[in-house]
Amino acid sequence: MLTGLALSALGGRGEGFDFTFSSGDLGPAEILDSSTSPPARYLVEVARRIMARAPLADVLVLANPLLPLKAALLEGWNVRALKSPTVLADADGFPLVYVLPRWLFEESERFVLLLSMVDAGLDQRLLQAVLGREVRLSRNDGFRLGNYPVSTNTGWFQGRDRQQAYKVLAASALQIIATNPGWRDVPFAVYHPYHAGSIVFFAAASRAVERPIFSRHIVCSTYRDIVAAADSRLDPLWLKLPWLPRDGSIGEPQYFAAALDRLGPEVVLNNFIVFMRYSRNSGAGRFHLIDQDRFSLGESLETVASLTQVHAPAATATARCALPAAPLKVLFHITGGIDIKNYPKDSARQLFRALALLGVEVSVIGRPDLEAYGATSLEADETDLLSEAVARHHIFVGLDSFPHHFVRNVMGWPTIGLFGTTPAANYGGGWHSHYRTLDASLPCHPCGSEQGCPIFGTAECANYPSPRHLLTAILEMAQQVYGFTPGA
Amino acid sequence: MTVKVLAFCDTRFQSSPAAQRWGGGWPALAAAHPASHAHPPLGLPAGLGCYDLAQGQSAAQVVALARAAGIDGFVVDCRWDGADYWTGALALAPFTDETFGLAYLWRNEEDAFWCRPAGMAERQERAERLIRALAQAAPAPLAGRVVLIVDRPAALSDVAESIALLREAAAAQGLPGLYLLANGAKPVEWGYDAALDPGPAEWQVSSPSNRPDGFALLEIMAGLKDSVEAQDRFYPYTLFVVSRMVRRDRRGKAMPRVFPGYYDWPAHPNGGATLLTNHGGRPVEPYWFELFLENAMLLARHTLPQGEQAVFLQSWNGWLEGSQIEPSQQEGDLVYNAARKAIARARYILKTQAPGEGAPLPEAVRQRLDWVLEAAGAIVAETGRGGSAV
C-alpha cells in the first residue's frame, strides 16, 4: 500500500490518499511497480502524487511504503496532530509514518531517497540533518511490528538481512552530511553492480531520464566493455569484484558488505549511494526492466504512454544487416547455462533442419553439437565478437540473457526473444517490426525455476515456443524487415 | 481491439418463478453439505451477499463489480423449459451495452427436440424461438456476431443442418449473425466457428493424484478408509491447467477456458466428482489462477484471429462448483482481485505487443512451412535412430 495524508497549517480536515502498485493499468491511483526501487523511492513518489492533488497542503503524512497501511488507518492513529516533522515508529523503532514539510520535497527531494525506511532513529537524524531543524521521533509503544517477512503480499522482497543495506547507506549519508560542508553537491550513485543484462537495462534507462538525480553507477569492472558499448549517461564507479554468483552461494547482503569494503571510504564517503538491486519481487508487475529502472532513477511514469516499452524505437535506433536478403542468415543463442534455460534440444534440431531445407543459413553460438543439423557453431563470448557475429546475420534469435538484451537494446538489430521460465514482459516487452518475444503462454509462466520444470519434472522448459511458432516468426520478421520470401 | 474476457454467470440466483423452476441458486448452496473431509466446503458470498438478480439494484451491482474487474460480459445458460427458451437475461439486460454484453451457453442436451429428427417447419420454428431468447440483451459479440456456445455439439440430430437453421433464423430476426462455439476438446468441425475448451469435469489431460491400489480398495470396502478416494478424482491444480494448455496448435481454433478452482461434489452425491487441489489443501491458489488467466489472454491474442480473441472465465458465480470469483467469506476478494490484476496485466502487455507493420505470411507459405517442418522432424527422428544428419 502506498498511502499518505495531506495537511494544511491553515487547518481543515486534511485529505487521505491511497495508491496501489500497478498491475499494468497505470490508473490515477496506481504507481508503477519497480523491482529496483528502494522503499524510499516510493515515499518520494507518494509525496509527488499527493502534492499534485493537494496544492495547498504544506504538511505530508506519509506511510512507510513497506507496510500495508491505508489512509483510513492512519487517521485512526490521530496523526493529524503531528504537524511538525516527525518520524512515528513502532515499539522496536521500525518507522511507520513520516510527517514532513512539503518544501522538503519541492526543494530537496533527492535526499529523501537516502532514508533507510527500516530504522526510525537513523531516519530521524538524517532528516534533521537535511532539514536543519528538529525532527521528533515518536514511538508507539503499544504496537510492535515483529519480524519483517522476506516476501510480502504487496510485492516487497526483503527480510531484515537485506534491510541492513538500507541502514548502512543511510548511516553513510548521515556521515557525509556531518563531515562535508559541501554535502548538498555530493553526487548520487546507483548501487546496481550486476548482472550483464541488467547493466544494459540501466544504461538504456539512464538515457531516457529527463531530470537526472543520479550521475554515477557502481558497477562490476568486468562489465567495462558493456558499459562502454551501452552508452550509459551514468559515470561508472568500478567495483573490482566478480559479479554475484547465480548459484546462491553468496547472499546479496554478504556481497553488498564486501562491495562497500572494496569500494573503500573514497567512494562511500564521497557519494550518496542508493541501493537499487532488487527490493521488490521482480515478477510482481509486468513492466519492462528499463521502465522499472527509469522509475528508480526518478521518473514518475504516470501513464502507459510514458513508458519505453510501449513505443517502437525511433528509426535511427533500429539497425539492419547490409547483406542481400537472400540467402537469409539467422544467428541463434539458445544456451542459457542451465538445462531449464536452454531452448529444448529436439525443437532446435527440427527447427535448424527446417531452416536449412528452406535455404536459410543458420549460425548458433557455442553449440558444435548442432552442426550435424545444418547450423554453424561460432564463439561470441566478448561484446565485440558478438557485435561482429550479429552484423553478419539478418536476424538474431536469443534467450533471455545478455546477448539478447545487448543485441536488442544496444545494437537495435532485428531480434526475436525466446522466453521459457522468465517473464517476457519484464525482460523482453515492446514489440515492433524489429523485435518480438515468443513463448507458449503456459499457465506456469513465469515460474523462474532454475532447477528443472516444477510442473512436469523435466529438465527442459515446456513454455518455449514450438519450432513452428518460431519458424513462422523468423520468416515474418524477414519479410517485414528485409522483404525476404522463402523460396523466392 | 483487445482480448475479451467473458465469465460464465448463473442467472438462477434470482427470485423469479421462472428461475426457481431450475433449482440451483442460494437454496442449493445452503443445502449442499460435504460428504467427506476431502470435499472443500462451498464458499459463501461476501460483499454482494445473497443477491437477487431479479432486483435491479442487485443486478446493477453484480454487473458493476464484473466491469470493474475488466470482464467484458457474462455467458448465461439458455434452457428449454417445455414452452420456450429461458436465459434469465432479462434481469441483466438493463445493465448491458456495447462494453458489457451477454453470450449464451445452450444446454442442448436438456433440449430433447434437437437430439432427434423432426420436420423442417418444426425445426425452423424452434430455431426462431431459440434465437429470440438471445436477443433480449446487448450481446458480447465475437467477429461482430452473437456468441452461442453449444454445450453438446455432437448431440444435435443433424449437426450441419441444425447449425444452418440457427444461422438462418438469426439472419431472419435481424441479428448480426451467430458465432457458434462447440464446447469440446476436439478440433472444430461441422461448421462451428471455433471450439471452446470444455470444463474441468469434461476434459482432463493429466492423471488424477488419487489412484487407490488394491489394498486401499479393500480398506475402503471394509469401511476403514474414506470412499471418496476411490470414487472421486483429485487433480493438482497447476499440473491440471498447464497440461490443458500445452501443444495448443493441436487444438486448432479453440478458445481457452480458465478457472480459479473446481470441486463439483454437490453434483455428485454418489461419487464421480472432479476436484482440483492445491498445496496446503487450499481450494484456490490465487497466484496460479492469476497466471493462468493472464497467459490465456496472451495466448488468445497470438492464436486467434482479430475480433475473435476471447477467454472464457469459469466462473463469475459458480458457487456450487467452487469456481466463483465473486468475493466470498472464506477468500475475501483475493480471487476477484487475482482476476482483476491478471486482466489488467494482460491488457497492458497486449498494448506493448502491437503487431509489426507488415502482413503475416500468406497461407500458402504457412502450409509449406508445415510440410517442411514435418520433413525436418522426420529427418531428425531418422538421425536419432542412427542415420546421417547431414
XYZ file of N, CA and C in Angstrom, chain A residues 5-6 65 84 100 104 115 125 177 188 234 247 260 263 285 307 321 379-380 409 449-450 458 467 472 479 488:
81
model
N -1.422 11.360 3.862
C -2.432 12.386 4.119
C -1.822 13.746 3.789
N -2.655 14.629 3.288
C -2.214 15.989 3.025
C -2.831 16.899 4.079
N 6.113 2.895 2.876
C 5.626 2.040 1.776
C 5.863 0.551 2.009
N 4.521 19.036 13.130
C 5.947 19.329 12.971
C 6.624 18.058 12.485
N 6.286 15.190 7.166
C 7.351 16.004 6.568
C 6.775 17.237 5.898
N 10.349 20.219 1.734
C 11.451 19.249 1.651
C 11.428 18.565 0.281
N 16.745 7.879 2.937
C 16.152 7.314 4.164
C 16.213 5.791 4.116
N 17.474 11.229 12.462
C 18.711 12.012 12.479
C 19.060 12.513 11.067
N 26.929 14.094 5.482
C 26.345 15.396 5.828
C 27.057 15.999 7.044
N 25.016 11.668 -6.481
C 24.229 10.481 -6.129
C 24.647 9.332 -7.035
N 25.336 7.470 -16.938
C 25.878 7.462 -15.584
C 27.372 7.157 -15.650
N 24.480 -19.003 -8.328
C 24.141 -20.288 -7.708
C 23.705 -20.148 -6.252
N 31.103 -2.674 -0.416
C 31.420 -1.404 0.242
C 32.868 -1.413 0.731
N 35.028 -0.920 -2.314
C 34.949 0.446 -2.846
C 35.741 1.427 -1.989
N 5.112 -7.207 -11.147
C 4.483 -6.397 -12.184
C 4.912 -6.880 -13.551
N 5.782 5.132 -21.092
C 6.693 4.003 -20.916
C 7.471 3.712 -22.192
N 20.876 -5.566 -41.239
C 22.004 -6.170 -41.928
C 22.117 -5.582 -43.343
N 31.848 -18.804 -31.785
C 32.070 -18.284 -30.435
C 31.850 -16.773 -30.446
N 31.213 -16.261 -29.410
C 30.964 -14.819 -29.322
C 30.847 -14.431 -27.854
N 18.824 -3.949 -27.331
C 18.800 -2.614 -26.736
C 19.995 -1.744 -27.102
N 12.026 -20.929 -12.360
C 12.808 -22.071 -11.852
C 14.194 -22.114 -12.491
N 15.153 -22.544 -11.716
C 16.498 -22.758 -12.251
C 16.916 -24.206 -12.099
N 10.620 -32.253 -15.707
C 11.578 -32.477 -16.792
C 12.741 -31.481 -16.681
N 8.809 -25.194 -32.660
C 9.547 -24.883 -33.883
C 8.669 -24.173 -34.916
N 7.790 -19.515 -38.079
C 6.873 -18.522 -38.648
C 7.317 -17.108 -38.272
N 10.428 -11.100 -43.725
C 9.582 -10.488 -44.756
C 9.384 -9.000 -44.474
N 11.768 -17.627 -52.794
C 11.634 -16.661 -53.894
C 12.959 -16.535 -54.636
